[in-house]
Amino acid sequence: MDRREFLKVSGSGALALGASACAPGGAKGGADAAGNGAAAGSGEMEYRINPKNGDKVSLLGYGCMRWPMIRGRDGERDKIDQETVNELVDYAYKHGVNYYDTSPAYLQGQSEIAAGVALSRYPRDSYYIATKLSNFGDTSPEGSKQMYYDSFRYLQTDYYDYYLLHSIGNGGVPAFNRRYVDNGMIDFLLKEREAGRIRNLGFSFHGTKDAFDAFLKMQDQYHWDFVQIEMNYQDWRHARVPRNVNAEYLYEELDKRELPIVIMEPLLGGRLARLSDSVVERLKAREPDLSVASWAFRFVGSYPRVLCVLSGMTSMDPLMDNVKTFSGFNPLNEEEIDFILKTADIIAEYPTVNCNDCKYCMPCPWGIDIPGVFLHYNEMVNSGDIATSKEQADYKKLKRRYLVSYDRAIESLRQADHCVGCKTCEPHCPQSIEIPKELQRIDHYIEALRRDTL
Amino acid sequence: MLRKIRIAIAAVMFIGVTLLFLDLSGSLHAWLGWMAKIQFLPAVMALNLVIVALLAILTLVFGRVYCSVICPLGIFQDIVSWFSGRRKGKKSRFHFRKEHKWLRYGLLGLFIIALIAGIQPFVALLAPYSAYGRIVQSIFAPLVQWGNNLLALLAERAGSYAFYTREVWLKSAGVLVVAAATLVAVVWLAWKSGRTWCNSICPVGTTLSFLSRFSLFRPVIDSEKCRDCHMCEKKCKASCIDISGGHNIDYSRCVDCFDCIDNCKFGALKYRFAFAKKSSDKAESSSDSGRRAFLTSAALITFGSAARSQEKKLDGGFAEIIGKKKPERKAPLTPFGSKSIKDFYKRCTACQLCVSACPNNVLRPSQDLKHFMQPEMSYERGYCRPECTVCSEVCPTGAILPLTPEEKTVFHIGTAVVDRSLCIVEAKDTSCGNCSRHCPTGAIIMVPMDPDDKNSLKRPVVNEERCIGCGACENLCPSRPYSAIHVDGLQVHVAN
C-alpha cells in the first residue's frame, strides 16, 4: 500500500484499526481509537497495528532520551528528575501512549532505571518496552550479555517487546560484525527471540546507503521484525549524503519489504520546532492554530508503514502538544506534503548545524560543550541575529547579542575556541556532522565579531 | 558659599574618578579620563609638565585646593570625617595641633629617594591616588561586579542584553591585604582627626605645602573681629588654626576647605588676597608630641598566599577542566604600549586603573616584591586581545602609552616558546593546532613531525619575528594546568 492509497482510505482504515483493538498485548484505553480525519486533538490517540503480530501501538511513542536532569552538585553526576518523569509518563500513559523507547546508553545510563520506575506502576501488558544493545564501547560477549541482562533488571521486566541493535550503520558492516557477529551476540539474540524474551528484534540505523542495503540483505538470515530510522520532512530529501541516506530511500526500501518502521528524530531534536521566523510565518500562515512542531509529526504519521513516531519529550508542554497532534490524528494531504517538502528546501538553505542535541558526542575529552555551541548558533541563525558585515546598520546590536548570549549559554572554557580538532567526537555523531570543522567555523565567526573584521 | 562650591567640585571629581575604576562599560574613559591625568603624581611620572605647572600655579594662587577637590583620597577622608562629625558631641571635635615636621619631611624624603631609586612599591604605598585606586580596585570593584552579575542574572531572565556576567576573581591576595590595611588606616585617621594623613604622611600634600605657604589667596583671621570662641579651630579638620597662639593659621597644612569661614559667626574669617593691607602674621609652629600609631598601621604590609586558581564545578556530562597555572616567564610581560619593562615599572604608580579596566582578565597587580602592586600580565584567564587597547587609553602616568589596534599588531612585547614535552601533539599523539589557528599574526606554523612524511601529525613552531606576545596561543592551549606554549616577556618592546 503506498501513501496515496493510504490517504484515500484513512477514514475507513482508522475504523479497521480500531476494530482490531483486541489484538494480543494491545493497550487499554484505545478500544475505539479511531482517527476520523477531523481537527487534531478532538479524538482518541491514533493507533497502528503491527502486521507481524497484531500489536496495537500508539502512533506517538515516548523517547526516553531527553528526560529532565537535575544538575549534580560538587562534581557529582547529574541525576534524572524521577518525580517529573513519573508525571510525564502518567500523562502520556493516560492519553494512550503505550510505546516507550529507551537504551542503556541514554542519559548517562539512567534512562532505563527511570523508565522502569515510572512504568512498573502500570500492568506490564498495557505498554510496550523498546530497548537496545548499546555496546559501543565494550563489545565483548560478557560485557554485551551483561548489558542485555541488566536491562531486564532496570526495566523491571522479563521480556522486551522491541529490542534493537543500537545505531548500526556508522562504521558499516565491519562495525556490525565486531559488535554483534564476532562475539556471538546476534545468535544469542535470535535464541532469545525464539524463547520469547524478545518479541520483536530489529535495529536502529544511522549511516550510509551501502550499509543500509547490506543490513536489509541480512533479512533472509535474521528476519528483522522492524527497523528504526531517522525520518522527517527535512531528512526526506536533504540528509547529509553520502554519509547519511535520504529518509525517502529508507522508507521506500522498508515499505517494499513490508517491514514496520519506527521513526526517530521526527523533529530533529527539536530543530524543526525552532525554525527561523520567516519559515514559522510560512507555516503559521497556513495553519494559524497548529504548532510548528505538529507539521513534522503529521508528516511522518502520514506514511502508513510507520508504526510509531518517537518523540523525546522533556517537559509537559511538548508532551501535551504532541498528544493533541496524535489524538484524532489528521494526516497531511498530497498538497500539504508538497508544501512541507518545499519548506524543507528553504530550511536547507540556512547555515544551521544539523545537531539534534543527542549528546552522543559528549563528553568531549577537552571539555567543550559541543551541542551547546551548535544549539546557540542555530538559535541565532533562526532568530536572524547573525551579522553579515560590520557595515550593516544593526551590526553593533547583533554583535552584542551574539557575544553576550554565547557567554550566557556556554561557560568560556567550554566554548568553540578550545576545540583542538582531535575528532574523537566525529564517529559518534549520528548526523555525521563534521564537528571540529563546524566548531571552527562558528569560532571563526565569533572571532570576526570580536575583532570587527566581518 | 565658597564651601559649597568646594563640595560641589569635590563631589564631581570624586564620583568621576571612582567611576573610572568601577566602569564596566569601558566607555567612561573617553569622557572622564582627564580626571586621572590631572592627578599630581601621575602627571609627574608622565612628565606632563603642563599639568604639573598648572597644579603648582593653582596652589600658589589658591592654596592646597588640590587636596580638597582633586585628590580622591582627600575627598574620601572628608566624607569619612563628615560622618564622624555627625555623631553626638563630636560636631566640633578638632583642635589645633602642631605639625609633625620630622614625619612629613622624613616621609617625603624617603618618598623622593624611593622614586629616584625605583622602589615603586614604597611609592605606591604612600601616593594618594594609588592608595585610593587600590582600595577601589580590590575592595569596591568586586562588590560592584557582583551587583552587575546580579543584574545580569535578572537581565538574562528578562531576555535583555543590557548586562552580562563578569568573572570576579582575586587578582592579588597581597594587594588586597595592603588595600584593606590602607583603607583601615585612612578611615581610622579621618574618623579620629580629619586630615592627619594628608598633613603628616602624604608626600603630595607635603610637596604642595611648600607652595601653599606662599599662596596669594588664603583664609585670614581678622584679630579685631575675632572673639576667641575657637569655633573655627574646632571645625578645622586640618587642625591648623591656632587661636590661642595668636590667631594663626598654618598655611602649609590648610587645604582650603572653608569650613572655618562658614562657621565664624562674627565674620572674622575671610578668604582673601594675602598681601592686602590687613596683614596676617605667618607663624610656623614647632613640633610637639606626635601620634605614631598610623605609621604602624600604614606599614602593615602582609603578603598573602598566592591566589589559587578557582576551579569550576562540573556536571557529569562534561569532562573536567582543571585551571591553568601561571608559567615561569624569563621576563615579566608588560602591556602593549609600554616601552620596556624598566620604563614601565619606573613610571607606573600602581594606581590599578589599568587592572580595573582590563576586560580580558589579563592584567593583575604583581605579587613580586620588586614590583609589588604594580601590574603585570598573564594569560591563564584570557589573552591580550588584538582589538583591545583599553589599558593604554586609561594610563595616566605614561607607563602605557596610547596606541591603536593597528599599531598593536606590530608591537612585540614577548615571544612564544613551545614546551614540546607538554604539547599534546607530541605527548598524546593528537592532532591539534589550536595555537596556530588563533594566532592573530600567523606567527605559529604547523610543521610535520616527520619532515619526510607530509601526512604525519603537525606540531607548532614559532616564527619569533612575527610573534607579538599577545598570549592567544598560551591561553587557548589545551594542555593544563601548564600550557605547552607560553610567552616570555621582552626587556625592550620593539615594533616589528
Tab-separated table of C-alpha atoms in Angstrom, chain B residues 8 193 396 434 462 492:
chain	number	residue	atom	x	y	z
B	8	ALA	CA	30.257	70.590	44.512
B	193	SER	CA	41.223	63.570	63.423
B	396	PRO	CA	47.537	58.463	33.445
B	434	ASN	CA	44.720	25.432	18.294
B	462	VAL	CA	57.075	29.800	16.368
B	492	VAL	CA	62.580	46.210	25.486
